[in-house]
Amino acid sequence: MNDIQNQDDLYLLVDEFYKKLLADEAISYIFTDVVKIKLEEHLPILVTFWSQAILGTGGYTNNLTQIHLDVNAKSYLSPELFKIWINHFYNTVDENFKGQKAEQIKTQALSIGTIMQIKIAQQEGNKL
């Protein structure tokens, strides 16, 4: 099994990852009902994000935290949802890649998920 080497690898990763998310009823509603994601538009954005994060290519300009806070304002993104998300992400990486970049992307995904949960907890706390 190869390591993550280029944007084609990242496209495969995010495409397979979203297949898992959309097939899981415990989390799919976030993408189908809450944000009504259009995968053909969303996947290239995710590839750009991960390419910048893992391959250093640049080009991602969205505010990742604010996007998730906006979703949370519509439907609570619970710690359980983040556990589902990270498990599917890790499984997708492990099923398709092995190496330093594969480990790096898993570590970065966990860091992002952790930061998002902290920001969401802060947002929820401010509602009280």
Coordinates of N, CA and C in Angstrom, one line a residue:
M1 N 0.8 -1.2 0.0 CA 0.0 0.0 0.0 C 0.9 1.2 0.0
N2 N 0.5 2.2 -0.8 CA 1.3 3.4 -0.9 C 0.9 4.5 0.1
D3 N 1.7 5.5 0.3 CA 1.4 6.6 1.1 C 0.7 7.6 0.3
I4 N 0.1 8.6 0.9 CA -0.6 9.7 0.2 C 0.5 10.5 -0.5
Q5 N 0.4 10.7 -1.8 CA 1.4 11.4 -2.6 C 1.0 12.6 -3.3
N6 N -0.3 12.7 -3.7 CA -0.7 13.8 -4.5 C -2.2 14.1 -4.4
Q7 N -2.7 15.0 -5.1 CA -4.1 15.4 -5.0 C -5.1 14.3 -5.5
D8 N -4.6 13.4 -6.4 CA -5.5 12.3 -6.8 C -5.7 11.3 -5.7
D9 N -4.6 11.1 -4.9 CA -4.7 10.3 -3.7 C -5.7 10.9 -2.7
L10 N -5.6 12.2 -2.5 CA -6.5 12.9 -1.6 C -8.0 12.9 -2.1
Y11 N -8.2 12.9 -3.4 CA -9.5 12.8 -3.9 C -10.1 11.5 -3.6
L12 N -9.3 10.4 -3.8 CA -9.8 9.1 -3.5 C -10.1 9.0 -2.0
L13 N -9.3 9.5 -1.2 CA -9.5 9.5 0.3 C -10.8 10.2 0.6
V14 N -11.0 11.4 0.2 CA -12.2 12.1 0.6 C -13.5 11.5 0.0
D15 N -13.4 11.0 -1.2 CA -14.5 10.4 -1.9 C -14.9 9.1 -1.1
E16 N -14.0 8.3 -0.8 CA -14.3 7.1 0.0 C -14.8 7.4 1.4
F17 N -14.2 8.4 2.0 CA -14.6 8.9 3.3 C -16.1 9.3 3.3
Y18 N -16.5 10.1 2.3 CA -17.8 10.6 2.3 C -18.8 9.5 1.9
K19 N -18.4 8.5 1.2 CA -19.3 7.3 1.0 C -19.6 6.7 2.3
K20 N -18.6 6.6 3.2 CA -18.9 6.0 4.5 C -19.8 6.9 5.4
L21 N -19.5 8.2 5.4 CA -20.3 9.1 6.1 C -21.8 9.1 5.7
L22 N -22.0 9.1 4.4 CA -23.3 9.2 3.8 C -24.1 7.9 4.0
A23 N -23.4 6.8 4.2 CA -24.0 5.5 4.4 C -24.3 5.2 5.9
D24 N -23.8 6.1 6.7 CA -24.0 5.9 8.2 C -25.1 6.8 8.7
E25 N -26.3 6.2 9.0 CA -27.4 6.9 9.4 C -27.2 7.8 10.6
A26 N -26.3 7.4 11.5 CA -26.0 8.2 12.7 C -25.4 9.6 12.4
I27 N -24.9 9.8 11.2 CA -24.2 11.1 10.9 C -24.7 11.6 9.5
S28 N -25.2 10.8 8.6 CA -25.5 11.3 7.3 C -26.5 12.4 7.2
Y29 N -27.4 12.5 8.2 CA -28.4 13.6 8.1 C -27.7 15.0 8.2
I30 N -26.5 15.1 8.7 CA -25.8 16.4 8.8 C -25.6 16.9 7.3
F31 N -25.2 15.9 6.5 CA -24.8 16.2 5.1 C -26.0 16.3 4.2
T32 N -27.1 15.5 4.5 CA -28.2 15.4 3.5 C -29.3 16.3 3.9
D33 N -29.5 16.6 5.2 CA -30.7 17.4 5.7 C -30.3 18.8 6.2
V34 N -29.2 18.8 7.0 CA -28.8 20.1 7.6 C -28.1 21.0 6.6
V35 N -27.1 20.5 6.0 CA -26.3 21.4 5.0 C -26.6 21.1 3.6
K36 N -27.3 20.0 3.3 CA -27.6 19.6 1.9 C -26.4 19.7 1.0
I37 N -25.4 19.0 1.3 CA -24.1 19.0 0.6 C -24.3 18.6 -0.8
K38 N -23.6 19.2 -1.7 CA -23.4 18.8 -3.1 C -22.0 18.3 -3.3
L39 N -21.9 16.9 -3.3 CA -20.6 16.3 -3.2 C -19.7 16.8 -4.4
E40 N -20.3 16.9 -5.6 CA -19.4 17.3 -6.7 C -18.8 18.7 -6.5
E41 N -19.4 19.5 -5.7 CA -18.8 20.8 -5.4 C -17.9 20.8 -4.1
H42 N -18.3 19.9 -3.2 CA -17.7 19.8 -1.9 C -16.3 19.1 -1.9
L43 N -16.3 18.0 -2.7 CA -15.0 17.2 -2.7 C -13.8 18.0 -3.2
P44 N -13.9 18.8 -4.2 CA -12.7 19.5 -4.6 C -12.2 20.5 -3.6
I45 N -13.2 21.1 -2.8 CA -12.8 22.0 -1.7 C -12.0 21.2 -0.6
L46 N -12.5 20.0 -0.3 CA -11.9 19.2 0.7 C -10.5 18.7 0.2
V47 N -10.4 18.4 -1.1 CA -9.0 18.0 -1.6 C -8.1 19.2 -1.5
T48 N -8.6 20.4 -1.8 CA -7.7 21.6 -1.7 C -7.3 21.8 -0.2
F49 N -8.2 21.6 0.7 CA -7.9 21.8 2.1 C -6.8 20.8 2.6
W50 N -7.1 19.5 2.3 CA -6.1 18.5 2.7 C -4.8 18.6 1.9
S51 N -4.8 19.0 0.7 CA -3.6 19.2 -0.1 C -2.7 20.3 0.5
Q52 N -3.4 21.4 1.0 CA -2.7 22.4 1.6 C -2.1 21.9 3.0
A53 N -2.9 21.2 3.7 CA -2.5 20.7 5.0 C -1.4 19.7 5.0
I54 N -1.5 18.8 4.0 CA -0.6 17.6 4.0 C 0.6 17.7 3.0
L55 N 0.2 18.3 1.8 CA 1.2 18.5 0.7 C 1.8 19.8 0.6
G56 N 1.2 20.8 1.4 CA 1.8 22.2 1.3 C 1.5 23.0 0.1
T57 N 0.4 22.6 -0.6 CA 0.1 23.2 -1.9 C -0.5 24.6 -1.8
G58 N -1.2 24.9 -0.7 CA -1.9 26.2 -0.6 C -3.2 26.2 -1.3
G59 N -3.9 27.3 -1.3 CA -5.1 27.5 -2.1 C -6.4 27.4 -1.3
Y60 N -6.4 26.9 0.0 CA -7.6 26.9 0.8 C -7.8 28.2 1.5
T61 N -8.9 28.9 1.3 CA -9.1 30.2 1.9 C -10.3 30.3 2.8
N62 N -11.1 29.2 2.9 CA -12.3 29.3 3.7 C -11.9 29.3 5.2
N63 N -12.9 29.7 6.0 CA -12.7 29.7 7.5 C -13.3 28.4 8.0
L64 N -12.5 27.3 8.1 CA -12.9 26.0 8.5 C -13.7 26.0 9.8
T65 N -13.2 26.7 10.8 CA -13.9 26.8 12.1 C -15.3 27.4 12.0
Q66 N -15.4 28.6 11.3 CA -16.7 29.2 11.2 C -17.7 28.4 10.4
I67 N -17.2 27.7 9.4 CA -18.1 26.8 8.6 C -18.8 25.8 9.6
H68 N -18.0 25.2 10.5 CA -18.5 24.2 11.4 C -19.4 24.8 12.5
L69 N -19.0 26.0 12.9 CA -19.8 26.7 13.9 C -21.2 27.1 13.3
D70 N -21.2 27.4 12.0 CA -22.5 27.7 11.4 C -23.3 26.5 11.3
V71 N -22.7 25.3 11.0 CA -23.5 24.1 10.9 C -24.0 23.7 12.3
N72 N -23.2 23.9 13.3 CA -23.6 23.6 14.7 C -24.8 24.5 15.1
A73 N -24.8 25.7 14.6 CA -25.9 26.6 14.9 C -27.2 26.1 14.4
K74 N -27.2 25.3 13.3 CA -28.4 24.7 12.7 C -28.7 23.4 13.4
S75 N -27.7 22.6 13.7 CA -27.9 21.2 14.3 C -26.6 20.9 15.1
Y76 N -26.8 20.6 16.4 CA -25.7 20.4 17.3 C -24.7 19.3 16.8
L77 N -23.5 19.7 16.7 CA -22.4 18.7 16.3 C -21.9 18.2 17.6
S78 N -22.4 17.1 18.1 CA -22.1 16.5 19.4 C -20.7 15.8 19.3
P79 N -20.1 15.5 20.5 CA -18.9 14.7 20.6 C -19.1 13.4 19.9
E80 N -20.3 12.8 20.1 CA -20.6 11.5 19.4 C -20.4 11.5 17.9
L81 N -20.9 12.6 17.3 CA -20.7 12.8 15.9 C -19.3 12.9 15.5
F82 N -18.5 13.6 16.3 CA -17.1 13.7 16.0 C -16.4 12.4 16.1
K83 N -16.8 11.5 17.0 CA -16.2 10.2 17.2 C -16.5 9.3 15.9
I84 N -17.8 9.4 15.4 CA -18.1 8.7 14.2 C -17.3 9.2 13.0
W85 N -17.2 10.6 12.9 CA -16.4 11.2 11.9 C -15.0 10.7 11.9
I86 N -14.3 10.8 13.0 CA -12.9 10.4 13.1 C -12.7 8.9 12.9
N87 N -13.6 8.1 13.3 CA -13.5 6.6 13.1 C -13.6 6.3 11.6
H88 N -14.6 7.0 10.9 CA -14.7 6.8 9.4 C -13.4 7.3 8.7
F89 N -12.9 8.4 9.2 CA -11.7 9.0 8.5 C -10.5 8.1 8.7
Y90 N -10.3 7.7 9.9 CA -9.1 6.7 10.2 C -9.3 5.5 9.4
N91 N -10.5 4.9 9.4 CA -10.7 3.6 8.6 C -10.4 3.8 7.1
T92 N -10.9 5.0 6.6 CA -10.7 5.2 5.2 C -9.2 5.4 4.9
V93 N -8.5 6.1 5.7 CA -7.0 6.3 5.5 C -6.4 4.9 5.5
D94 N -6.7 4.1 6.6 CA -6.0 2.8 6.8 C -6.3 1.8 5.7
E95 N -7.5 1.9 5.1 CA -7.9 1.0 4.1 C -7.2 1.3 2.7
N96 N -6.7 2.6 2.6 CA -6.2 3.0 1.3 C -4.7 3.4 1.3
F97 N -4.2 3.8 2.4 CA -2.8 4.3 2.5 C -2.0 3.8 3.7
K98 N -0.7 3.9 3.5 CA 0.2 3.5 4.6 C 1.4 4.4 4.5
G99 N 1.8 5.0 5.6 CA 3.1 5.8 5.5 C 3.0 7.1 6.3
Q100 N 4.0 7.9 6.2 CA 4.2 9.1 7.0 C 3.0 10.1 6.7
K101 N 2.7 10.3 5.5 CA 1.6 11.3 5.2 C 0.2 10.7 5.7
A102 N 0.1 9.4 5.6 CA -1.2 8.8 6.1 C -1.3 9.0 7.6
E103 N -0.2 8.8 8.3 CA -0.3 9.1 9.7 C -0.4 10.6 10.0
Q104 N 0.2 11.4 9.3 CA 0.1 12.9 9.4 C -1.3 13.3 9.3
I105 N -2.0 12.8 8.2 CA -3.4 13.3 8.0 C -4.3 12.8 9.1
K106 N -4.1 11.6 9.6 CA -4.9 11.2 10.7 C -4.7 12.0 12.0
T107 N -3.5 12.4 12.3 CA -3.2 13.2 13.4 C -3.8 14.6 13.2
Q108 N -3.7 15.1 12.0 CA -4.3 16.4 11.8 C -5.8 16.4 11.8
A109 N -6.4 15.4 11.4 CA -7.9 15.2 11.5 C -8.3 15.2 12.9
L110 N -7.6 14.5 13.8 CA -7.9 14.4 15.2 C -7.7 15.8 15.8
S111 N -6.7 16.5 15.5 CA -6.5 17.9 16.0 C -7.6 18.8 15.6
I112 N -8.0 18.7 14.3 CA -9.1 19.6 13.8 C -10.4 19.3 14.6
G113 N -10.7 18.0 14.7 CA -11.9 17.6 15.4 C -11.9 18.0 16.8
T114 N -10.7 18.0 17.5 CA -10.7 18.4 18.9 C -10.9 19.9 19.0
I115 N -10.2 20.6 18.1 CA -10.4 22.1 18.1 C -11.9 22.5 17.9
M116 N -12.5 21.8 16.9 CA -13.9 22.1 16.6 C -14.8 21.8 17.8
Q117 N -14.5 20.7 18.5 CA -15.3 20.4 19.7 C -15.2 21.5 20.8
I118 N -14.0 22.0 20.9 CA -13.7 23.0 21.9 C -14.5 24.3 21.5
K119 N -14.4 24.7 20.2 CA -15.1 25.9 19.8 C -16.6 25.7 19.9
I120 N -17.1 24.6 19.6 CA -18.5 24.3 19.7 C -19.0 24.4 21.1
A121 N -18.2 23.8 22.0 CA -18.5 23.8 23.4 C -18.5 25.3 23.9
Q122 N -17.6 26.1 23.4 CA -17.6 27.5 23.8 C -18.8 28.2 23.2
Q123 N -19.2 27.9 22.0 CA -20.4 28.5 21.4 C -21.6 28.1 22.1
E124 N -21.7 26.8 22.5 CA -22.9 26.3 23.2 C -22.9 27.0 24.6
G125 N -21.8 27.2 25.3 CA -21.7 27.8 26.6 C -22.2 29.2 26.5
N126 N -21.9 29.9 25.4 CA -22.3 31.3 25.3 C -23.8 31.5 25.1
K127 N -24.5 30.4 24.8 CA -26.0 30.4 24.6 C -26.7 30.4 26.0
L128 N -26.0 29.9 27.0 CA -26.6 29.8 28.3 C -26.8 31.1 29.0

